[in-house]
Amino acid sequence: VQLQPEGTTLGLLGQAYQAGGQMDRAVDAYQRAVAAAPEQPTLRHDLGLARQAAGQLPLAEATFRAVLARDSTAAETWSALGGLLLQEMRYADAVVALEKAVRLRPDLRGAYLNLGTALEARGEWSAAINAYSGYLRHTNEADSLRKQVRVQVRELRSRIRP
C-alpha cells in the first residue's frame, strides 16, 4: 500500500464532495489541500472551481487570479476565470481571459464556446462566429453541442448578412 501525500488525499476528498454536490465541504477540503501542498497549482485551481460552484464568486475569482499570478501560462485557469467573468456578465474581462486561454491552448473547446458567448453578448458577431468556429474545429460529430453551435453560427451570419 502506497500512501498519498496529504494534499493529494485532501484534493481527492474535495473532488468526491464536489461530485456529490456538497460544495461547502469541497471548498473546505480544497482549502486544507492547498494549505498542505501550496506548490500544487491544480489544487488551487480546483479550489477556485469549487468556490465558483458554491456561489463564492469573489473568492473564486481571487483564487483563479492567485494561480495566474504564479503561472500566467495556466490555460485552464484562464478559461475558468473567463467562464466566471462570463457568469458575472463582465463580458469585456471575460473576452480577455478567454482569448488568453485559447492562445495558450488552442484545443480548449469550452474556452471557445464561452468566448463566442461573451463576444455575442457584446454584439461582436463576426468575432463570435470565429470563436464558435474554433469550437467546431476541435470537436467531432459526436459532440452533443456541435449541432447547437452550428445553428448559432448560422443565426449570427444571418444577422450580419440579412
Short mmCIF file of N, CA and C in Angstrom, two decimals:
data_model
loop_
_atom_site.label_atom_id
_atom_site.label_comp_id
_atom_site.label_asym_id
_atom_site.label_seq_id
_atom_site.Cartn_x
_atom_site.Cartn_y
_atom_site.Cartn_z
N VAL A 1 0.85 -1.18 0.00
CA VAL A 1 0.00 0.00 0.00
C VAL A 1 0.89 1.24 0.00
N GLN A 2 0.59 2.13 -0.94
CA GLN A 2 1.35 3.37 -1.03
C GLN A 2 0.46 4.52 -0.58
N LEU A 3 0.92 5.29 0.38
CA LEU A 3 0.15 6.41 0.88
C LEU A 3 0.32 7.62 -0.01
N GLN A 4 -0.76 8.36 -0.21
CA GLN A 4 -0.72 9.58 -0.99
C GLN A 4 -0.28 10.73 -0.08
N PRO A 5 0.39 11.73 -0.64
CA PRO A 5 0.68 12.93 0.15
C PRO A 5 -0.64 13.55 0.62
N GLU A 6 -0.59 14.23 1.77
CA GLU A 6 -1.80 14.79 2.37
C GLU A 6 -2.56 15.70 1.41
N GLY A 7 -1.86 16.57 0.69
CA GLY A 7 -2.53 17.48 -0.25
C GLY A 7 -3.29 16.73 -1.32
N THR A 8 -2.70 15.67 -1.84
CA THR A 8 -3.36 14.87 -2.87
C THR A 8 -4.60 14.20 -2.32
N THR A 9 -4.49 13.64 -1.12
CA THR A 9 -5.63 12.97 -0.49
C THR A 9 -6.76 13.95 -0.24
N LEU A 10 -6.44 15.12 0.27
CA LEU A 10 -7.47 16.13 0.51
C LEU A 10 -8.08 16.64 -0.79
N GLY A 11 -7.25 16.73 -1.84
CA GLY A 11 -7.77 17.12 -3.15
C GLY A 11 -8.76 16.09 -3.69
N LEU A 12 -8.45 14.81 -3.50
CA LEU A 12 -9.38 13.75 -3.91
C LEU A 12 -10.67 13.81 -3.09
N LEU A 13 -10.54 14.12 -1.83
CA LEU A 13 -11.73 14.28 -0.99
C LEU A 13 -12.58 15.45 -1.49
N GLY A 14 -11.92 16.55 -1.87
CA GLY A 14 -12.62 17.70 -2.44
C GLY A 14 -13.37 17.32 -3.70
N GLN A 15 -12.73 16.52 -4.55
CA GLN A 15 -13.39 16.07 -5.77
C GLN A 15 -14.62 15.23 -5.46
N ALA A 16 -14.50 14.36 -4.46
CA ALA A 16 -15.63 13.50 -4.10
C ALA A 16 -16.79 14.34 -3.57
N TYR A 17 -16.48 15.30 -2.71
CA TYR A 17 -17.54 16.18 -2.20
C TYR A 17 -18.18 16.98 -3.33
N GLN A 18 -17.35 17.47 -4.24
CA GLN A 18 -17.86 18.26 -5.36
C GLN A 18 -18.77 17.41 -6.24
N ALA A 19 -18.34 16.20 -6.53
CA ALA A 19 -19.16 15.31 -7.36
C ALA A 19 -20.49 14.99 -6.69
N GLY A 20 -20.49 14.98 -5.36
CA GLY A 20 -21.71 14.71 -4.62
C GLY A 20 -22.54 15.95 -4.35
N GLY A 21 -22.12 17.09 -4.89
CA GLY A 21 -22.88 18.32 -4.73
C GLY A 21 -22.72 18.99 -3.37
N GLN A 22 -21.75 18.57 -2.60
CA GLN A 22 -21.51 19.13 -1.27
C GLN A 22 -20.41 20.20 -1.38
N MET A 23 -20.79 21.34 -1.92
CA MET A 23 -19.80 22.35 -2.28
C MET A 23 -19.07 22.95 -1.08
N ASP A 24 -19.79 23.18 0.02
CA ASP A 24 -19.12 23.75 1.19
C ASP A 24 -18.04 22.81 1.71
N ARG A 25 -18.34 21.52 1.73
CA ARG A 25 -17.34 20.53 2.15
C ARG A 25 -16.20 20.44 1.14
N ALA A 26 -16.53 20.56 -0.14
CA ALA A 26 -15.49 20.53 -1.17
C ALA A 26 -14.54 21.71 -1.00
N VAL A 27 -15.10 22.89 -0.78
CA VAL A 27 -14.27 24.09 -0.57
C VAL A 27 -13.35 23.87 0.62
N ASP A 28 -13.91 23.37 1.71
CA ASP A 28 -13.10 23.13 2.92
C ASP A 28 -11.97 22.14 2.63
N ALA A 29 -12.28 21.05 1.94
CA ALA A 29 -11.24 20.05 1.64
C ALA A 29 -10.15 20.64 0.75
N TYR A 30 -10.55 21.42 -0.25
CA TYR A 30 -9.56 22.03 -1.13
C TYR A 30 -8.72 23.07 -0.38
N GLN A 31 -9.33 23.82 0.52
CA GLN A 31 -8.57 24.79 1.30
C GLN A 31 -7.50 24.08 2.13
N ARG A 32 -7.88 22.97 2.74
CA ARG A 32 -6.90 22.20 3.52
C ARG A 32 -5.84 21.58 2.60
N ALA A 33 -6.25 21.18 1.39
CA ALA A 33 -5.28 20.61 0.44
C ALA A 33 -4.25 21.65 0.02
N VAL A 34 -4.73 22.87 -0.27
CA VAL A 34 -3.81 23.95 -0.66
C VAL A 34 -2.86 24.28 0.49
N ALA A 35 -3.38 24.29 1.71
CA ALA A 35 -2.52 24.56 2.87
C ALA A 35 -1.46 23.47 3.04
N ALA A 36 -1.84 22.22 2.75
CA ALA A 36 -0.90 21.11 2.90
C ALA A 36 0.10 21.01 1.75
N ALA A 37 -0.30 21.46 0.57
CA ALA A 37 0.57 21.34 -0.62
C ALA A 37 0.45 22.59 -1.47
N PRO A 38 0.93 23.75 -0.97
CA PRO A 38 0.77 25.01 -1.71
C PRO A 38 1.50 25.03 -3.06
N GLU A 39 2.42 24.09 -3.26
CA GLU A 39 3.17 24.06 -4.52
C GLU A 39 2.41 23.38 -5.66
N GLN A 40 1.24 22.81 -5.37
CA GLN A 40 0.45 22.12 -6.39
C GLN A 40 -0.63 23.06 -6.94
N PRO A 41 -0.38 23.67 -8.09
CA PRO A 41 -1.33 24.66 -8.63
C PRO A 41 -2.69 24.07 -8.98
N THR A 42 -2.76 22.79 -9.30
CA THR A 42 -4.06 22.21 -9.65
C THR A 42 -5.01 22.22 -8.46
N LEU A 43 -4.46 22.10 -7.25
CA LEU A 43 -5.32 22.14 -6.07
C LEU A 43 -5.95 23.52 -5.91
N ARG A 44 -5.17 24.56 -6.13
CA ARG A 44 -5.69 25.92 -6.02
C ARG A 44 -6.72 26.17 -7.13
N HIS A 45 -6.43 25.68 -8.34
CA HIS A 45 -7.39 25.80 -9.45
C HIS A 45 -8.71 25.12 -9.07
N ASP A 46 -8.61 23.89 -8.54
CA ASP A 46 -9.81 23.15 -8.15
C ASP A 46 -10.56 23.86 -7.02
N LEU A 47 -9.83 24.50 -6.11
CA LEU A 47 -10.46 25.30 -5.06
C LEU A 47 -11.28 26.43 -5.69
N GLY A 48 -10.73 27.07 -6.71
CA GLY A 48 -11.46 28.13 -7.41
C GLY A 48 -12.74 27.60 -8.03
N LEU A 49 -12.67 26.44 -8.66
CA LEU A 49 -13.86 25.85 -9.27
C LEU A 49 -14.92 25.51 -8.22
N ALA A 50 -14.47 24.97 -7.08
CA ALA A 50 -15.41 24.63 -6.01
C ALA A 50 -16.05 25.90 -5.45
N ARG A 51 -15.24 26.94 -5.27
CA ARG A 51 -15.80 28.20 -4.77
C ARG A 51 -16.82 28.77 -5.76
N GLN A 52 -16.52 28.66 -7.04
CA GLN A 52 -17.47 29.14 -8.05
C GLN A 52 -18.77 28.34 -7.97
N ALA A 53 -18.66 27.03 -7.88
CA ALA A 53 -19.85 26.18 -7.81
C ALA A 53 -20.65 26.44 -6.53
N ALA A 54 -19.95 26.86 -5.46
CA ALA A 54 -20.61 27.16 -4.19
C ALA A 54 -21.20 28.57 -4.18
N GLY A 55 -21.01 29.31 -5.28
CA GLY A 55 -21.55 30.66 -5.36
C GLY A 55 -20.66 31.71 -4.72
N GLN A 56 -19.45 31.34 -4.37
CA GLN A 56 -18.49 32.26 -3.76
C GLN A 56 -17.67 32.93 -4.86
N LEU A 57 -18.34 33.70 -5.69
CA LEU A 57 -17.71 34.21 -6.91
C LEU A 57 -16.51 35.13 -6.65
N PRO A 58 -16.58 36.09 -5.73
CA PRO A 58 -15.39 36.92 -5.50
C PRO A 58 -14.19 36.10 -5.01
N LEU A 59 -14.44 35.13 -4.15
CA LEU A 59 -13.35 34.27 -3.67
C LEU A 59 -12.82 33.38 -4.80
N ALA A 60 -13.72 32.90 -5.64
CA ALA A 60 -13.29 32.08 -6.77
C ALA A 60 -12.41 32.89 -7.71
N GLU A 61 -12.83 34.12 -8.01
CA GLU A 61 -12.02 34.97 -8.88
C GLU A 61 -10.64 35.22 -8.27
N ALA A 62 -10.61 35.52 -6.99
CA ALA A 62 -9.33 35.77 -6.32
C ALA A 62 -8.45 34.52 -6.36
N THR A 63 -9.05 33.36 -6.23
CA THR A 63 -8.30 32.11 -6.27
C THR A 63 -7.71 31.88 -7.66
N PHE A 64 -8.52 32.07 -8.70
CA PHE A 64 -8.01 31.91 -10.06
C PHE A 64 -6.88 32.91 -10.34
N ARG A 65 -7.07 34.13 -9.89
CA ARG A 65 -6.03 35.15 -10.13
C ARG A 65 -4.75 34.82 -9.37
N ALA A 66 -4.87 34.19 -8.21
CA ALA A 66 -3.67 33.76 -7.46
C ALA A 66 -2.91 32.68 -8.23
N VAL A 67 -3.64 31.76 -8.85
CA VAL A 67 -2.99 30.74 -9.69
C VAL A 67 -2.25 31.41 -10.84
N LEU A 68 -2.93 32.36 -11.49
CA LEU A 68 -2.35 33.02 -12.66
C LEU A 68 -1.18 33.92 -12.29
N ALA A 69 -1.17 34.45 -11.07
CA ALA A 69 -0.03 35.25 -10.61
C ALA A 69 1.21 34.38 -10.50
N ARG A 70 1.02 33.11 -10.18
CA ARG A 70 2.14 32.17 -10.08
C ARG A 70 2.52 31.58 -11.43
N ASP A 71 1.52 31.40 -12.29
CA ASP A 71 1.76 30.78 -13.60
C ASP A 71 0.81 31.38 -14.63
N SER A 72 1.30 32.36 -15.35
CA SER A 72 0.45 33.05 -16.33
C SER A 72 0.18 32.22 -17.58
N THR A 73 0.75 31.01 -17.64
CA THR A 73 0.51 30.13 -18.79
C THR A 73 -0.52 29.03 -18.47
N ALA A 74 -1.20 29.14 -17.35
CA ALA A 74 -2.19 28.13 -16.94
C ALA A 74 -3.48 28.34 -17.73
N ALA A 75 -3.53 27.77 -18.92
CA ALA A 75 -4.65 27.99 -19.84
C ALA A 75 -5.99 27.58 -19.24
N GLU A 76 -6.03 26.45 -18.54
CA GLU A 76 -7.29 26.00 -17.96
C GLU A 76 -7.80 27.01 -16.92
N THR A 77 -6.87 27.65 -16.22
CA THR A 77 -7.29 28.64 -15.23
C THR A 77 -7.75 29.92 -15.90
N TRP A 78 -7.10 30.32 -17.00
CA TRP A 78 -7.60 31.47 -17.77
C TRP A 78 -9.02 31.17 -18.25
N SER A 79 -9.25 29.93 -18.70
CA SER A 79 -10.57 29.54 -19.18
C SER A 79 -11.59 29.58 -18.04
N ALA A 80 -11.21 29.05 -16.88
CA ALA A 80 -12.11 29.05 -15.72
C ALA A 80 -12.43 30.49 -15.28
N LEU A 81 -11.41 31.34 -15.26
CA LEU A 81 -11.63 32.74 -14.91
C LEU A 81 -12.56 33.39 -15.93
N GLY A 82 -12.34 33.13 -17.20
CA GLY A 82 -13.21 33.68 -18.24
C GLY A 82 -14.65 33.21 -18.08
N GLY A 83 -14.84 31.95 -17.74
CA GLY A 83 -16.18 31.43 -17.52
C GLY A 83 -16.86 32.10 -16.33
N LEU A 84 -16.10 32.35 -15.28
CA LEU A 84 -16.64 33.04 -14.11
C LEU A 84 -17.02 34.47 -14.47
N LEU A 85 -16.15 35.16 -15.19
CA LEU A 85 -16.44 36.54 -15.59
C LEU A 85 -17.64 36.60 -16.52
N LEU A 86 -17.78 35.60 -17.38
CA LEU A 86 -18.96 35.50 -18.24
C LEU A 86 -20.21 35.31 -17.39
N GLN A 87 -20.13 34.45 -16.39
CA GLN A 87 -21.24 34.22 -15.47
C GLN A 87 -21.66 35.52 -14.79
N GLU A 88 -20.69 36.37 -14.48
CA GLU A 88 -20.97 37.66 -13.84
C GLU A 88 -21.33 38.74 -14.85
N MET A 89 -21.43 38.38 -16.12
CA MET A 89 -21.75 39.31 -17.22
C MET A 89 -20.71 40.42 -17.35
N ARG A 90 -19.48 40.12 -17.03
CA ARG A 90 -18.37 41.05 -17.22
C ARG A 90 -17.70 40.65 -18.54
N TYR A 91 -18.41 40.94 -19.62
CA TYR A 91 -18.06 40.40 -20.92
C TYR A 91 -16.69 40.83 -21.43
N ALA A 92 -16.34 42.09 -21.27
CA ALA A 92 -15.04 42.55 -21.77
C ALA A 92 -13.90 41.82 -21.06
N ASP A 93 -14.01 41.68 -19.76
CA ASP A 93 -12.98 40.97 -18.99
C ASP A 93 -12.96 39.48 -19.36
N ALA A 94 -14.15 38.92 -19.57
CA ALA A 94 -14.24 37.51 -19.96
C ALA A 94 -13.53 37.28 -21.29
N VAL A 95 -13.75 38.18 -22.24
CA VAL A 95 -13.11 38.04 -23.56
C VAL A 95 -11.59 38.03 -23.42
N VAL A 96 -11.05 38.93 -22.62
CA VAL A 96 -9.60 38.99 -22.43
C VAL A 96 -9.07 37.67 -21.88
N ALA A 97 -9.72 37.16 -20.83
CA ALA A 97 -9.26 35.92 -20.21
C ALA A 97 -9.40 34.73 -21.16
N LEU A 98 -10.52 34.65 -21.85
CA LEU A 98 -10.77 33.52 -22.74
C LEU A 98 -9.87 33.55 -23.97
N GLU A 99 -9.57 34.75 -24.47
CA GLU A 99 -8.62 34.84 -25.59
C GLU A 99 -7.24 34.35 -25.16
N LYS A 100 -6.84 34.67 -23.93
CA LYS A 100 -5.56 34.15 -23.43
C LYS A 100 -5.59 32.63 -23.34
N ALA A 101 -6.71 32.09 -22.88
CA ALA A 101 -6.84 30.64 -22.75
C ALA A 101 -6.67 29.93 -24.09
N VAL A 102 -7.35 30.42 -25.13
CA VAL A 102 -7.27 29.73 -26.43
C VAL A 102 -5.94 30.00 -27.13
N ARG A 103 -5.33 31.13 -26.82
CA ARG A 103 -3.99 31.38 -27.36
C ARG A 103 -2.98 30.40 -26.77
N LEU A 104 -3.12 30.13 -25.49
CA LEU A 104 -2.21 29.21 -24.81
C LEU A 104 -2.51 27.75 -25.13
N ARG A 105 -3.78 27.42 -25.28
CA ARG A 105 -4.20 26.05 -25.55
C ARG A 105 -5.30 26.07 -26.60
N PRO A 106 -4.92 26.03 -27.87
CA PRO A 106 -5.92 26.12 -28.95
C PRO A 106 -6.93 24.98 -28.96
N ASP A 107 -6.76 23.96 -28.14
CA ASP A 107 -7.70 22.84 -28.12
C ASP A 107 -8.73 22.93 -26.98
N LEU A 108 -8.77 24.04 -26.26
CA LEU A 108 -9.71 24.19 -25.14
C LEU A 108 -11.10 24.55 -25.67
N ARG A 109 -11.88 23.53 -25.96
CA ARG A 109 -13.19 23.73 -26.59
C ARG A 109 -14.11 24.62 -25.76
N GLY A 110 -14.16 24.38 -24.46
CA GLY A 110 -15.04 25.17 -23.61
C GLY A 110 -14.70 26.65 -23.62
N ALA A 111 -13.41 26.94 -23.74
CA ALA A 111 -12.98 28.34 -23.80
C ALA A 111 -13.51 29.00 -25.07
N TYR A 112 -13.46 28.30 -26.20
CA TYR A 112 -14.01 28.85 -27.44
C TYR A 112 -15.51 29.10 -27.31
N LEU A 113 -16.20 28.16 -26.71
CA LEU A 113 -17.65 28.28 -26.55
C LEU A 113 -17.98 29.49 -25.68
N ASN A 114 -17.29 29.63 -24.55
CA ASN A 114 -17.53 30.78 -23.67
C ASN A 114 -17.11 32.08 -24.34
N LEU A 115 -16.01 32.04 -25.09
CA LEU A 115 -15.56 33.23 -25.80
C LEU A 115 -16.61 33.67 -26.82
N GLY A 116 -17.16 32.72 -27.55
CA GLY A 116 -18.22 33.05 -28.50
C GLY A 116 -19.42 33.67 -27.82
N THR A 117 -19.79 33.13 -26.68
CA THR A 117 -20.93 33.65 -25.92
C THR A 117 -20.67 35.08 -25.45
N ALA A 118 -19.46 35.33 -24.92
CA ALA A 118 -19.12 36.67 -24.44
C ALA A 118 -19.09 37.68 -25.59
N LEU A 119 -18.52 37.28 -26.70
CA LEU A 119 -18.46 38.17 -27.86
C LEU A 119 -19.85 38.45 -28.41
N GLU A 120 -20.67 37.43 -28.44
CA GLU A 120 -22.04 37.61 -28.91
C GLU A 120 -22.79 38.57 -28.00
N ALA A 121 -22.61 38.45 -26.69
CA ALA A 121 -23.27 39.35 -25.74
C ALA A 121 -22.83 40.80 -25.95
N ARG A 122 -21.62 40.98 -26.45
CA ARG A 122 -21.10 42.33 -26.74
C ARG A 122 -21.53 42.83 -28.11
N GLY A 123 -22.22 41.99 -28.87
CA GLY A 123 -22.65 42.38 -30.21
C GLY A 123 -21.56 42.24 -31.26
N GLU A 124 -20.49 41.54 -30.92
CA GLU A 124 -19.37 41.33 -31.85
C GLU A 124 -19.59 40.00 -32.58
N TRP A 125 -20.53 40.03 -33.52
CA TRP A 125 -20.99 38.80 -34.14
C TRP A 125 -19.94 38.12 -35.00
N SER A 126 -19.17 38.85 -35.76
CA SER A 126 -18.13 38.22 -36.59
C SER A 126 -17.10 37.53 -35.72
N ALA A 127 -16.69 38.20 -34.67
CA ALA A 127 -15.71 37.61 -33.75
C ALA A 127 -16.32 36.39 -33.04
N ALA A 128 -17.60 36.47 -32.70
CA ALA A 128 -18.27 35.33 -32.07
C ALA A 128 -18.30 34.13 -33.02
N ILE A 129 -18.57 34.39 -34.29
CA ILE A 129 -18.54 33.31 -35.29
C ILE A 129 -17.17 32.66 -35.33
N ASN A 130 -16.12 33.48 -35.31
CA ASN A 130 -14.76 32.93 -35.32
C ASN A 130 -14.50 32.07 -34.09
N ALA A 131 -14.97 32.52 -32.92
CA ALA A 131 -14.77 31.74 -31.70
C ALA A 131 -15.55 30.43 -31.78
N TYR A 132 -16.81 30.50 -32.20
CA TYR A 132 -17.60 29.28 -32.33
C TYR A 132 -16.98 28.33 -33.36
N SER A 133 -16.39 28.90 -34.40
CA SER A 133 -15.73 28.07 -35.41
C SER A 133 -14.53 27.35 -34.81
N GLY A 134 -13.82 28.01 -33.89
CA GLY A 134 -12.73 27.36 -33.17
C GLY A 134 -13.24 26.17 -32.38
N TYR A 135 -14.38 26.33 -31.76
CA TYR A 135 -15.00 25.22 -31.03
C TYR A 135 -15.30 24.07 -32.00
N LEU A 136 -15.90 24.40 -33.13
CA LEU A 136 -16.26 23.36 -34.10
C LEU A 136 -15.04 22.64 -34.65
N ARG A 137 -13.94 23.37 -34.83
CA ARG A 137 -12.71 22.75 -35.34
C ARG A 137 -12.16 21.71 -34.36
N HIS A 138 -12.44 21.87 -33.09
CA HIS A 138 -11.86 21.00 -32.07
C HIS A 138 -12.86 20.00 -31.49
N THR A 139 -13.97 19.79 -32.18
CA THR A 139 -14.93 18.78 -31.75
C THR A 139 -15.17 17.81 -32.89
N ASN A 140 -15.75 16.68 -32.53
CA ASN A 140 -16.12 15.72 -33.57
C ASN A 140 -17.64 15.67 -33.68
N GLU A 141 -18.12 14.93 -34.62
CA GLU A 141 -19.55 14.88 -34.90
C GLU A 141 -20.36 14.35 -33.72
N ALA A 142 -19.74 13.61 -32.82
CA ALA A 142 -20.46 13.03 -31.69
C ALA A 142 -20.70 14.04 -30.57
N ASP A 143 -20.05 15.18 -30.63
CA ASP A 143 -20.19 16.18 -29.57
C ASP A 143 -21.63 16.65 -29.51
N SER A 144 -22.21 16.63 -28.32
CA SER A 144 -23.64 16.93 -28.17
C SER A 144 -24.00 18.39 -28.44
N LEU A 145 -23.07 19.31 -28.28
CA LEU A 145 -23.36 20.72 -28.51
C LEU A 145 -23.07 21.18 -29.94
N ARG A 146 -22.43 20.34 -30.70
CA ARG A 146 -21.99 20.72 -32.04
C ARG A 146 -23.13 21.25 -32.92
N LYS A 147 -24.27 20.55 -32.90
CA LYS A 147 -25.40 20.96 -33.74
C LYS A 147 -25.90 22.34 -33.30
N GLN A 148 -26.02 22.56 -31.98
CA GLN A 148 -26.49 23.84 -31.47
C GLN A 148 -25.54 24.97 -31.87
N VAL A 149 -24.25 24.70 -31.81
CA VAL A 149 -23.27 25.73 -32.17
C VAL A 149 -23.37 26.05 -33.65
N ARG A 150 -23.55 25.05 -34.48
CA ARG A 150 -23.73 25.31 -35.92
C ARG A 150 -24.95 26.18 -36.18
N VAL A 151 -26.05 25.89 -35.49
CA VAL A 151 -27.26 26.69 -35.63
C VAL A 151 -26.98 28.13 -35.21
N GLN A 152 -26.25 28.29 -34.11
CA GLN A 152 -25.94 29.63 -33.63
C GLN A 152 -25.06 30.39 -34.63
N VAL A 153 -24.12 29.72 -35.24
CA VAL A 153 -23.26 30.35 -36.26
C VAL A 153 -24.12 30.80 -37.44
N ARG A 154 -25.05 29.96 -37.89
CA ARG A 154 -25.93 30.35 -38.99
C ARG A 154 -26.77 31.57 -38.61
N GLU A 155 -27.28 31.58 -37.39
CA GLU A 155 -28.09 32.71 -36.91
C GLU A 155 -27.26 33.99 -36.93
N LEU A 156 -26.03 33.92 -36.44
CA LEU A 156 -25.17 35.11 -36.41
C LEU A 156 -24.84 35.58 -37.82
N ARG A 157 -24.59 34.63 -38.71
CA ARG A 157 -24.30 35.01 -40.11
C ARG A 157 -25.50 35.70 -40.73
N SER A 158 -26.71 35.27 -40.39
CA SER A 158 -27.89 35.91 -40.96
C SER A 158 -28.05 37.33 -40.40
N ARG A 159 -27.58 37.59 -39.20
CA ARG A 159 -27.63 38.94 -38.64
C ARG A 159 -26.65 39.87 -39.37
N ILE A 160 -25.55 39.29 -39.78
CA ILE A 160 -24.53 40.08 -40.48
C ILE A 160 -24.95 40.34 -41.92
N ARG A 161 -25.48 39.29 -42.56
CA ARG A 161 -25.91 39.39 -43.96
C ARG A 161 -27.38 39.03 -44.07
N PRO A 162 -28.27 39.98 -43.85
CA PRO A 162 -29.72 39.67 -43.91
C PRO A 162 -30.16 39.24 -45.32
#
